[in-house]
mmCIF file of C-alpha atoms and ligand atoms in Angstrom:
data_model
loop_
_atom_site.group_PDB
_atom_site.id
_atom_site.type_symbol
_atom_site.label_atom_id
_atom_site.label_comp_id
_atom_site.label_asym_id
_atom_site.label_seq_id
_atom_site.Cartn_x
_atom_site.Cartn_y
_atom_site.Cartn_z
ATOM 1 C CA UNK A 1 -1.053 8.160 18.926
ATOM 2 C CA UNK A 2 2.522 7.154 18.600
ATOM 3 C CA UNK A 3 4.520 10.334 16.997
ATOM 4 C CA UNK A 4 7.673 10.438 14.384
ATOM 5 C CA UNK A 5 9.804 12.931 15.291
ATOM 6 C CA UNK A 6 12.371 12.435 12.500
ATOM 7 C CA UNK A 7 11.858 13.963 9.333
ATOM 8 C CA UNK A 8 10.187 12.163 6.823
ATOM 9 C CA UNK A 9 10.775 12.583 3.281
ATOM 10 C CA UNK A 10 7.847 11.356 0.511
ATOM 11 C CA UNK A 11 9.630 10.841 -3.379
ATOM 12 C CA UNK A 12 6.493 11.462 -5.809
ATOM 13 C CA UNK A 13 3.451 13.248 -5.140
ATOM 14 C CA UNK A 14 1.107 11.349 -6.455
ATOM 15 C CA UNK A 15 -2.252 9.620 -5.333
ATOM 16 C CA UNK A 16 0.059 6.871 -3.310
ATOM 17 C CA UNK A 17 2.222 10.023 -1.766
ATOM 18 C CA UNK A 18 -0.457 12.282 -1.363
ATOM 19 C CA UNK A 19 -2.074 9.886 0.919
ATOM 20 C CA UNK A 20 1.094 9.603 3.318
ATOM 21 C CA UNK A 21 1.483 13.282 3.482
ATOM 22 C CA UNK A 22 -2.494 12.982 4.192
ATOM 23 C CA UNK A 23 -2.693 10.482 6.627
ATOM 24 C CA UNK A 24 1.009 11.529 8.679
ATOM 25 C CA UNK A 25 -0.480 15.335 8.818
ATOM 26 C CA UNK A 26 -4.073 14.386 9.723
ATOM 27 C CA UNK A 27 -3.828 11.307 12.254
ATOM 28 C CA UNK A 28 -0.516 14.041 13.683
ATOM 29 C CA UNK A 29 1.700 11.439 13.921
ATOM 30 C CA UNK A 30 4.206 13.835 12.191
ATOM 31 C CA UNK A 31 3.339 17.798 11.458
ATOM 32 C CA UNK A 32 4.080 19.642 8.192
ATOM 33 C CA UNK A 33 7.127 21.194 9.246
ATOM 34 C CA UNK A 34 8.513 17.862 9.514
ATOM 35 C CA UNK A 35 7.733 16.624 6.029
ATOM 36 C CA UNK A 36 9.377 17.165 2.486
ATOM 37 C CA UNK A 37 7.456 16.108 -0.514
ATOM 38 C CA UNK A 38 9.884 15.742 -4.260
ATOM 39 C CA UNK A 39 7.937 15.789 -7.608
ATOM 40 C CA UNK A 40 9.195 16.095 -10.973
ATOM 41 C CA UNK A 41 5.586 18.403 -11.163
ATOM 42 C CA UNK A 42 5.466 21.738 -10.108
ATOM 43 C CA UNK A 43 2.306 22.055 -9.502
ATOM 44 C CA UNK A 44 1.964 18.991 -7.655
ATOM 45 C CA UNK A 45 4.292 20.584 -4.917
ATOM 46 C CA UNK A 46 2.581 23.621 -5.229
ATOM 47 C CA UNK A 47 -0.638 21.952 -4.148
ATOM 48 C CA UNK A 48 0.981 19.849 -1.460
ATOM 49 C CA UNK A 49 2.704 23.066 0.222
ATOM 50 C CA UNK A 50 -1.345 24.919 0.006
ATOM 51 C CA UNK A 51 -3.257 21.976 0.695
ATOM 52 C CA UNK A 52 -0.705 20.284 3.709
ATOM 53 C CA UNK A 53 1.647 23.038 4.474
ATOM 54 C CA UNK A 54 4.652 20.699 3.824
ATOM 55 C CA UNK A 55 8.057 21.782 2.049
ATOM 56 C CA UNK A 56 8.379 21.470 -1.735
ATOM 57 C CA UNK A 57 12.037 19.921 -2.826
ATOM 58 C CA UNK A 58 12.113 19.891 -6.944
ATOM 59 C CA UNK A 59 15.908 18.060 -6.368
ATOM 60 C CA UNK A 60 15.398 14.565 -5.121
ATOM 61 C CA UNK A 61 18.762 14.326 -4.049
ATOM 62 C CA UNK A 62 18.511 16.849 -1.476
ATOM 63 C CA UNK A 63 15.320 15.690 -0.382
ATOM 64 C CA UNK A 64 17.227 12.431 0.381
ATOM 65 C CA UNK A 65 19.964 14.261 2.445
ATOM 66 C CA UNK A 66 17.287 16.449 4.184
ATOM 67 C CA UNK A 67 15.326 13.695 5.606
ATOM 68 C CA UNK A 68 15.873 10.868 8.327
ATOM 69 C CA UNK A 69 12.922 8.488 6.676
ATOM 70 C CA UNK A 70 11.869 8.463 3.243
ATOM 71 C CA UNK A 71 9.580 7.271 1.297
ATOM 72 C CA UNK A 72 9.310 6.356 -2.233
ATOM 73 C CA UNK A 73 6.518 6.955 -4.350
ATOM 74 C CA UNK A 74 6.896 6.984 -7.221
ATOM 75 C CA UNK A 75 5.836 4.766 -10.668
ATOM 76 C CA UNK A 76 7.916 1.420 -11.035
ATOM 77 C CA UNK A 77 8.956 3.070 -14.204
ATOM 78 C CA UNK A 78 10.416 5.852 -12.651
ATOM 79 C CA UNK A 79 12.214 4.214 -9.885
ATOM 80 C CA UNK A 80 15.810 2.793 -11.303
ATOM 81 C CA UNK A 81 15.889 6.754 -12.564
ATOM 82 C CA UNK A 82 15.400 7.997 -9.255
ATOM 83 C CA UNK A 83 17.536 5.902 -7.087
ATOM 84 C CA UNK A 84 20.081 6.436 -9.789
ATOM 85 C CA UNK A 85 19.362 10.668 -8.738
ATOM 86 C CA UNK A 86 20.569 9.944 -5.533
ATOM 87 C CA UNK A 87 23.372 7.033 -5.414
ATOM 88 C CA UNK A 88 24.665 8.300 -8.630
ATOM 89 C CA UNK A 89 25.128 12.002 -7.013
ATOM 90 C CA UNK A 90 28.465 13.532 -6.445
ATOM 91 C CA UNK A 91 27.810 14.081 -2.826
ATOM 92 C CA UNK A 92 25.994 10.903 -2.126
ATOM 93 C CA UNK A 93 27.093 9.890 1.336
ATOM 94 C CA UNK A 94 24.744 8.100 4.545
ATOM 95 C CA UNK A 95 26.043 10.631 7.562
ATOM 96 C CA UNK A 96 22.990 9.816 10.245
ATOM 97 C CA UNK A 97 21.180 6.673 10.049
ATOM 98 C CA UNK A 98 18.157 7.242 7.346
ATOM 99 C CA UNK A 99 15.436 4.766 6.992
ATOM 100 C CA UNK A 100 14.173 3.503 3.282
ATOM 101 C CA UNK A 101 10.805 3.008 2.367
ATOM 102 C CA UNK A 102 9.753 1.635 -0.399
ATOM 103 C CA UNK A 103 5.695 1.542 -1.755
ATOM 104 C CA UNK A 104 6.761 0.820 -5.553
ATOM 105 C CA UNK A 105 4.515 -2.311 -6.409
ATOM 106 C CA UNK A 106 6.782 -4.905 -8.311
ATOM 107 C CA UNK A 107 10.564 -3.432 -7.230
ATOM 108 C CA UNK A 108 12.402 -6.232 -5.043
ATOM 109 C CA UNK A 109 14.389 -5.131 -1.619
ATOM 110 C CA UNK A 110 17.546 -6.376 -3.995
ATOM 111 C CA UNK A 111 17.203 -4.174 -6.794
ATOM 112 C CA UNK A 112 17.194 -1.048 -4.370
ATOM 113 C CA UNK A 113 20.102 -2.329 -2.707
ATOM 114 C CA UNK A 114 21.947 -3.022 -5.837
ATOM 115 C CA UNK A 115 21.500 1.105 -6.390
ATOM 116 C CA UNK A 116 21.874 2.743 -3.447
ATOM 117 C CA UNK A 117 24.420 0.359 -1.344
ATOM 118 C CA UNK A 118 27.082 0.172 -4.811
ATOM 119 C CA UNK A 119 28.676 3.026 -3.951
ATOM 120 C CA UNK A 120 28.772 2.407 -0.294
ATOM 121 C CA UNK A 121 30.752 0.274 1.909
ATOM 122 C CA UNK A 122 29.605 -1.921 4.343
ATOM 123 C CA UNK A 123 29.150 0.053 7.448
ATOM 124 C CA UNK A 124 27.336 2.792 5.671
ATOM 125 C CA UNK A 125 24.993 0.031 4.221
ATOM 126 C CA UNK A 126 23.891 -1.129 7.635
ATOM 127 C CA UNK A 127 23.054 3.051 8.052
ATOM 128 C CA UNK A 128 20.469 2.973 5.170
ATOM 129 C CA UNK A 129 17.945 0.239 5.819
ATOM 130 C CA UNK A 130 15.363 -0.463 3.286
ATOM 131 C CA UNK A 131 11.761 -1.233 3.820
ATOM 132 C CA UNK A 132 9.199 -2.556 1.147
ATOM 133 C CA UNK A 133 5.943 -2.314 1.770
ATOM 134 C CA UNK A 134 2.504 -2.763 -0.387
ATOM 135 C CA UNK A 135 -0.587 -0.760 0.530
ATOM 136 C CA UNK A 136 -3.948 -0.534 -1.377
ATOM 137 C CA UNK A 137 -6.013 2.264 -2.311
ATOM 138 C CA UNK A 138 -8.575 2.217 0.332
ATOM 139 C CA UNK A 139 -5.071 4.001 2.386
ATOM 140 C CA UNK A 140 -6.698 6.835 0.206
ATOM 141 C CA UNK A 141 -9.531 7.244 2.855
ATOM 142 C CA UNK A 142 -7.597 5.693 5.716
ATOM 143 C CA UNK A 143 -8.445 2.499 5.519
ATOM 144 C CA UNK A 144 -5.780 0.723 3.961
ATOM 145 C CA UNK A 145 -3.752 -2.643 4.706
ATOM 146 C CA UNK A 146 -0.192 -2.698 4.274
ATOM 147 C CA UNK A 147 2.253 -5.596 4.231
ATOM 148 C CA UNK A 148 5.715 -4.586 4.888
ATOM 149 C CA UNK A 149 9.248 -6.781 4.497
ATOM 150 C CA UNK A 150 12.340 -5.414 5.842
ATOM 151 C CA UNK A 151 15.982 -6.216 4.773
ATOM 152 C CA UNK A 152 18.561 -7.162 7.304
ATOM 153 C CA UNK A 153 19.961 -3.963 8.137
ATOM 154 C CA UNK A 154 16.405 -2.481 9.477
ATOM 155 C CA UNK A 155 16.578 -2.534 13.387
ATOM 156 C CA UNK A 156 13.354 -2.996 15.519
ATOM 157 C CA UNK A 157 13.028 0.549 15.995
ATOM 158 C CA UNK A 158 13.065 1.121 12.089
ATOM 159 C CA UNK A 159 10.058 -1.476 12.016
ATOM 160 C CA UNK A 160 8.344 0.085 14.661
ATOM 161 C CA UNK A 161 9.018 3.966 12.218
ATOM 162 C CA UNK A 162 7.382 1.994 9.437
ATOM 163 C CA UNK A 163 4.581 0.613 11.373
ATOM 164 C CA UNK A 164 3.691 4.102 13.128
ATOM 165 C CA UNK A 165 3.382 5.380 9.284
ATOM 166 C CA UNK A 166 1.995 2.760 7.788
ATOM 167 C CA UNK A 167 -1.404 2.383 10.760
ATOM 168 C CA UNK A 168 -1.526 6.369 9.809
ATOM 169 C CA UNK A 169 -3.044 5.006 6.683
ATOM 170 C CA UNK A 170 -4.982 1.781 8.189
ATOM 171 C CA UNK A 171 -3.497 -1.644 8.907
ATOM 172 C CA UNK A 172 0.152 -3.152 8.576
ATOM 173 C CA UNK A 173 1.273 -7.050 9.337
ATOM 174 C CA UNK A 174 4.569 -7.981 8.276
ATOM 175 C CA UNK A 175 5.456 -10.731 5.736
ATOM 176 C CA UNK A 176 9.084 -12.101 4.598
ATOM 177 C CA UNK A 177 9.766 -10.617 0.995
ATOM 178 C CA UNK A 178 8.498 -13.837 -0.718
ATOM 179 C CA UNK A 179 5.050 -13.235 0.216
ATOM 180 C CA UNK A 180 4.573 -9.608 -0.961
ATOM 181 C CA UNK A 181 3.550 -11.255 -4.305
ATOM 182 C CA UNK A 182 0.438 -13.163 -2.382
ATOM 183 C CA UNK A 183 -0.004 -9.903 -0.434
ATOM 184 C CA UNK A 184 -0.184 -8.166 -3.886
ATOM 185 C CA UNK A 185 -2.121 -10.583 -4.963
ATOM 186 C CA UNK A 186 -4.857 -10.349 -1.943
ATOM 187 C CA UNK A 187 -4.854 -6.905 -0.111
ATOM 188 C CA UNK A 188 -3.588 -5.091 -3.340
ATOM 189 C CA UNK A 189 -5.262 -5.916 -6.212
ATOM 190 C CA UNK A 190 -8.214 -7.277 -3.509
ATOM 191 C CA UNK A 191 -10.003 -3.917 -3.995
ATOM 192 C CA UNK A 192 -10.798 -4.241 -7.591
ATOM 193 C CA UNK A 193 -12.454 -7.926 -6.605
ATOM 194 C CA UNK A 194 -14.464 -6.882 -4.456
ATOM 195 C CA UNK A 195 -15.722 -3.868 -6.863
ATOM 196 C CA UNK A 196 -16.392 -6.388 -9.605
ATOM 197 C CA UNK A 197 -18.410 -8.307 -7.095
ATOM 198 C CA UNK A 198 -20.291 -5.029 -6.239
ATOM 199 C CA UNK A 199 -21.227 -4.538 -9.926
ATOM 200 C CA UNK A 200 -22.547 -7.910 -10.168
ATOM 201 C CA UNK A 201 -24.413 -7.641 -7.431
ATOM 202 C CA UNK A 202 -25.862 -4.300 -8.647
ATOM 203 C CA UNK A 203 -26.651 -6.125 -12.045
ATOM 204 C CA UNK A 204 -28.058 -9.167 -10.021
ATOM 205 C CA UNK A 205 -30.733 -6.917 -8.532
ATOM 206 C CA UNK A 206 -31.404 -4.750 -12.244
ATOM 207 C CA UNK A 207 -31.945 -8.656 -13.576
ATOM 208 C CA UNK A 208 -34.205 -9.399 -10.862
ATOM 209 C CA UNK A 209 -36.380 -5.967 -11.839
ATOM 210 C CA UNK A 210 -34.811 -3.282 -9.214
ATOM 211 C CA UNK A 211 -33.896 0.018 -10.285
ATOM 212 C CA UNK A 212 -30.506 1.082 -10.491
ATOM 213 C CA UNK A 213 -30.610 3.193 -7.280
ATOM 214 C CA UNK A 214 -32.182 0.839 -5.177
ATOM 215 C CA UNK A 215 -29.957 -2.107 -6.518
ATOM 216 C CA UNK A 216 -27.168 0.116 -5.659
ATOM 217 C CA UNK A 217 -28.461 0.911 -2.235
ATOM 218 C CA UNK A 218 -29.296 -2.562 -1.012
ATOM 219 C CA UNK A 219 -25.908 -4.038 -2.656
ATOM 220 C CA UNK A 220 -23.904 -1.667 -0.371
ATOM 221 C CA UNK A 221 -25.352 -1.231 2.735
ATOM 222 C CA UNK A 222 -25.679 -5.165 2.365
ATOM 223 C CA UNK A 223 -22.033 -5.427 2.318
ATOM 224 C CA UNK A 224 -20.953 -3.398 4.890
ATOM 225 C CA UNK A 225 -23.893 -4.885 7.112
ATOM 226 C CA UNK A 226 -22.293 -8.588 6.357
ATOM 227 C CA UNK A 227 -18.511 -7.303 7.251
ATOM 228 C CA UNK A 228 -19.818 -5.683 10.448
ATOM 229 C CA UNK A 229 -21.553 -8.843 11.039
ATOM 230 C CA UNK A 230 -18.282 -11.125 10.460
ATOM 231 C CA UNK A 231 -16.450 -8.434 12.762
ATOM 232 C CA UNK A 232 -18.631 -8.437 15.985
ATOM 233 C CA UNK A 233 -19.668 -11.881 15.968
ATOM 234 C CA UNK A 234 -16.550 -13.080 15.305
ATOM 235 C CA UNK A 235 -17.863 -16.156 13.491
ATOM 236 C CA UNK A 236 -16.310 -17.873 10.373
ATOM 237 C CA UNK A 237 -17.976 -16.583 6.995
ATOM 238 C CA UNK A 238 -18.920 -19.738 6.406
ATOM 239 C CA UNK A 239 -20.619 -20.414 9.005
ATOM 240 C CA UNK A 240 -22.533 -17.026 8.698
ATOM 241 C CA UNK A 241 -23.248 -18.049 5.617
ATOM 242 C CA UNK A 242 -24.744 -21.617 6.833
ATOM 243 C CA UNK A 243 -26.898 -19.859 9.197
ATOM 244 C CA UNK A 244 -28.771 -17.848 6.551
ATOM 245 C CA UNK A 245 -29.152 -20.726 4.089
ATOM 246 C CA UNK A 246 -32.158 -22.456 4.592
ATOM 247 C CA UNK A 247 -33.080 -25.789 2.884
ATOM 248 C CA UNK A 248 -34.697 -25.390 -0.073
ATOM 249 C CA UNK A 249 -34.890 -21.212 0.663
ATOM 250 C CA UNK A 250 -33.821 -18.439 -1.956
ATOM 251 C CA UNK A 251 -30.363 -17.959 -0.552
ATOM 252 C CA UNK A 252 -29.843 -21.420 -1.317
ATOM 253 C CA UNK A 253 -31.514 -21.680 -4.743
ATOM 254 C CA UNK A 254 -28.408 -19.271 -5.311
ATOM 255 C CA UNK A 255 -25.447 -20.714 -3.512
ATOM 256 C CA UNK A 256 -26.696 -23.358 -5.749
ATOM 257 C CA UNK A 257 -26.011 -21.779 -9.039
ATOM 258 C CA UNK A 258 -22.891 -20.458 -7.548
ATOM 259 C CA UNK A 259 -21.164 -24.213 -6.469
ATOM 260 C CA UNK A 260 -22.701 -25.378 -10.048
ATOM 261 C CA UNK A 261 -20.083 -22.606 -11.910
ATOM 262 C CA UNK A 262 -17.583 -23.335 -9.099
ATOM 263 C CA UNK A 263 -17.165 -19.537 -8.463
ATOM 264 C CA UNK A 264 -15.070 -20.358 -5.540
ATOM 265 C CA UNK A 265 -12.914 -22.148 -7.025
ATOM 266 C CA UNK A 266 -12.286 -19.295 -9.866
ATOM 267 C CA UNK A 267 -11.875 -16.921 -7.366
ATOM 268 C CA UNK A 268 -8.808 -18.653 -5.913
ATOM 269 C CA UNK A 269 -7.421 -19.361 -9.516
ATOM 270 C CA UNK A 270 -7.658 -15.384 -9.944
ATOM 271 C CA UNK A 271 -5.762 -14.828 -6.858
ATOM 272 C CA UNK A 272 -3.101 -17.216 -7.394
ATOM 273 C CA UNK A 273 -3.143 -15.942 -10.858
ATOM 274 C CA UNK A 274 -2.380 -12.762 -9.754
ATOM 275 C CA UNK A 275 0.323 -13.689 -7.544
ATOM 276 C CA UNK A 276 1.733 -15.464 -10.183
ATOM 277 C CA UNK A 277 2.035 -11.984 -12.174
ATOM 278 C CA UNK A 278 3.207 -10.811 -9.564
ATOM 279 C CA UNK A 279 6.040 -12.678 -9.094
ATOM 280 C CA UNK A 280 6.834 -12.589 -12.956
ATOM 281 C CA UNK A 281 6.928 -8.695 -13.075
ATOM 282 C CA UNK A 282 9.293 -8.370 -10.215
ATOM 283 C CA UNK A 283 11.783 -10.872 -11.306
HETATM 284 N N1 LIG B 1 -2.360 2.436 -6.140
HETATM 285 C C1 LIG B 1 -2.133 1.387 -5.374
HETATM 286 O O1 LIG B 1 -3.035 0.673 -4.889
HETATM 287 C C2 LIG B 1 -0.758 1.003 -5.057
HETATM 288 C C3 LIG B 1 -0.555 -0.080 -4.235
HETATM 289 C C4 LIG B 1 0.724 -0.436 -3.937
HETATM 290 C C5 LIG B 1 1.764 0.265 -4.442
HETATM 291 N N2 LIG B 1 1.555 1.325 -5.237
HETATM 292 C C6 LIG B 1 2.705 2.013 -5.760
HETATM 293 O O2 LIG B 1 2.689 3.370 -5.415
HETATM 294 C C7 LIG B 1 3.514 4.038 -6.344
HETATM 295 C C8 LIG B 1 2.911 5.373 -6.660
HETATM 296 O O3 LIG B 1 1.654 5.185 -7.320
HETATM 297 P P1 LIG B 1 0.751 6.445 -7.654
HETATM 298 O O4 LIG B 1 -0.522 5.920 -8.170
HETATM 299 O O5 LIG B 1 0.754 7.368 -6.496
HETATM 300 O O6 LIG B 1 1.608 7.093 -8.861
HETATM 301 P P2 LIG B 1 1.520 8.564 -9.450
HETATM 302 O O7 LIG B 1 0.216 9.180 -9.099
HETATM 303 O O8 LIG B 1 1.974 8.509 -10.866
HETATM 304 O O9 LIG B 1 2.614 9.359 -8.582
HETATM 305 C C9 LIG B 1 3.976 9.420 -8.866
HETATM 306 C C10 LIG B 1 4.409 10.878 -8.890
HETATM 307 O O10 LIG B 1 5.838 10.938 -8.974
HETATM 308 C C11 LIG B 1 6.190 11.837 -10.005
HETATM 309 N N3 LIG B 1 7.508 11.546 -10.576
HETATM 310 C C12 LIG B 1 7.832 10.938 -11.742
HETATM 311 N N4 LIG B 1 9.151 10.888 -11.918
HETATM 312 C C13 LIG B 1 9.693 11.478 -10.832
HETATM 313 C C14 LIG B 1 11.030 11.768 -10.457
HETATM 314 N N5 LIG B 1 12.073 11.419 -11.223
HETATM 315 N N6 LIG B 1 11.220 12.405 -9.291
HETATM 316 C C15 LIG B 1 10.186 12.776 -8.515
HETATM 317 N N7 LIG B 1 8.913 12.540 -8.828
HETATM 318 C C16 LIG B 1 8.674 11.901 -9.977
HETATM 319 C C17 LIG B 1 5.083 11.647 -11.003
HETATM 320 O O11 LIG B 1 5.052 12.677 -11.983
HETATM 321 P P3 LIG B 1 4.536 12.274 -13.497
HETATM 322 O O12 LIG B 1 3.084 12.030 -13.352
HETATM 323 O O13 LIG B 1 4.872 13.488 -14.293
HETATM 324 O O14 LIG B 1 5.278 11.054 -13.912
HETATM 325 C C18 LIG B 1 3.856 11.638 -10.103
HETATM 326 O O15 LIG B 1 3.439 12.923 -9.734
HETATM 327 C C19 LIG B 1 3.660 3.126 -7.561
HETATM 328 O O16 LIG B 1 4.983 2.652 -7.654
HETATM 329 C C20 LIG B 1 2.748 1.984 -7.268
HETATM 330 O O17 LIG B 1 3.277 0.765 -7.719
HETATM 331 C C21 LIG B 1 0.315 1.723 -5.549
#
């Protein structure tokens, strides 16, 4: 595996940070002596430094000056009062080139920019480059996809720090900043589809006269056997799909009522929907 030897800096300990820490520690592409973790909660650093053996900072400012990357992580709430910690500190200065990412869902490249490049001029600007990125909850148990957008001042070798982090935790592709909202939209709210499908799957089968366990059994293992399926034969889902429908069958006697209620078509509204709020809560 590729290797960070900078030191990397994670602002808020939650679930989102916690699963850096987790990921950077466990796939080694950075070791605990190399990371800082900032929380407003004691106890959260307390259980980082037990649980990861990485350093507690309860000042986010320092945290900032201590660390060549870092990452923010905390609630989109919290984040103008954080960035405000650190550009709005007495000694706030850019000495060695640091690297900026950001994971806070709904927080544009320009409002972190507006906060931490006011009080700098240009040529210490083009030292902080800032990264946004969107990851999903499956990062959780390292297998996550991540979309990341970089302003102008992040060199290749900043994309390539972001990447090595961000494959810690699953899957990265890179998007210009426009199309974090679809990203959000897909890959980051995409979970929670895919659970509701799940449950109606699971109810599917209790309608049909299964018991719960079972319905829960054959839903999953169904859907993991259909995604290894897409993945090694490397043939388009709807062709799959074709193959298994037989005229007049009971796969099609269902792909039947599902074209009658045009769940396809709802599923796309949903997603555009969502990128739509997307796009409304960042602006
Ligand atoms: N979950 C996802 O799928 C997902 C996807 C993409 C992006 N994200 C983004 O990831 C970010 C983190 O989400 P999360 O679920 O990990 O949130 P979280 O569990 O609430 O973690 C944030 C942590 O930061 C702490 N904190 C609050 N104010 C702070 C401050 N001033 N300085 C330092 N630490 C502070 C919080 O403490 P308190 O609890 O006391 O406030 C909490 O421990 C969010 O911005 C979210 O938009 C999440």
């Amino acid at each position: 595996v590729a290797t960070i030897e900078k030191k990397i800096g994670v602002l808020g300990a939650g679930n989102m940070g916690e699963a850096f820490v987790g990921a950077l520690v466990r796939s080694k592409v950075s070791e605990p002596a190399m990371i800082a973790v900032g929380d407003v909660r004691k106890e959260r650093l307390d259980f980082m430094h037990a649980t990861y053996g990485v350093s507690p900072f309860t000042d986010n400012f320092k945290l900032f000056n201590d660390c060549a990357v870092v990452i923010l992580a905390v609630k989109p709430q919290q984040t103008e009062e954080v960035l405000k910690q650190i550009a709005g500190h007495s000694g706030y200065e850019i000495g060695a080139r640091k690297l900026f990412i950001s994971i806070v869902a709904g927080i544009p490249i320009r409002k972190i920019e507006e906060l931490l490049y006011a009080p700098l001029v240009e040529g210490l600007r083009k030292k902080l480059p800032i990264i946004r990125v969107m990851p999903n909850t499956p990062a959780l148990v390292l297998a996550g996809m991540s979309g990341m957008s970089a302003n102008a001042n992040a060199t290749q070798e900043d994309l390539e720090t972001t990447r090595t982090i961000l494959r810690a935790l699953g899957k990265v592709m890179e998007f210009k900043e426009a199309d974090l909202d679809a990203v959000t939209a897909l890959s980051g709210s995409g979970p929670a589809y895919v659970f509701y499908f799940i449950e109606s799957m699971i109810a599917g089968g209790l309608a049909a006269g299964l018991e719960p366990h079972a319905a829960e059994t054959l839903t999953l293992q169904t859907l993991e056997g259909a995604l290894k399926l897409l993945r090694e034969r490397k043939e388009r889902p709807e062709d799959l799909r074709r193959k298994v429908t037989s005229p007049g069958g009971t796969t099609e006697a269902a792909l039947t009522v599902m074209e009658s209620h045009q769940v396809k078509q709802n599923i796309v509204a949903a997603i555009v929907a969502a990128a739509r709020r997307s796009k409304e809560l960042s602006n």
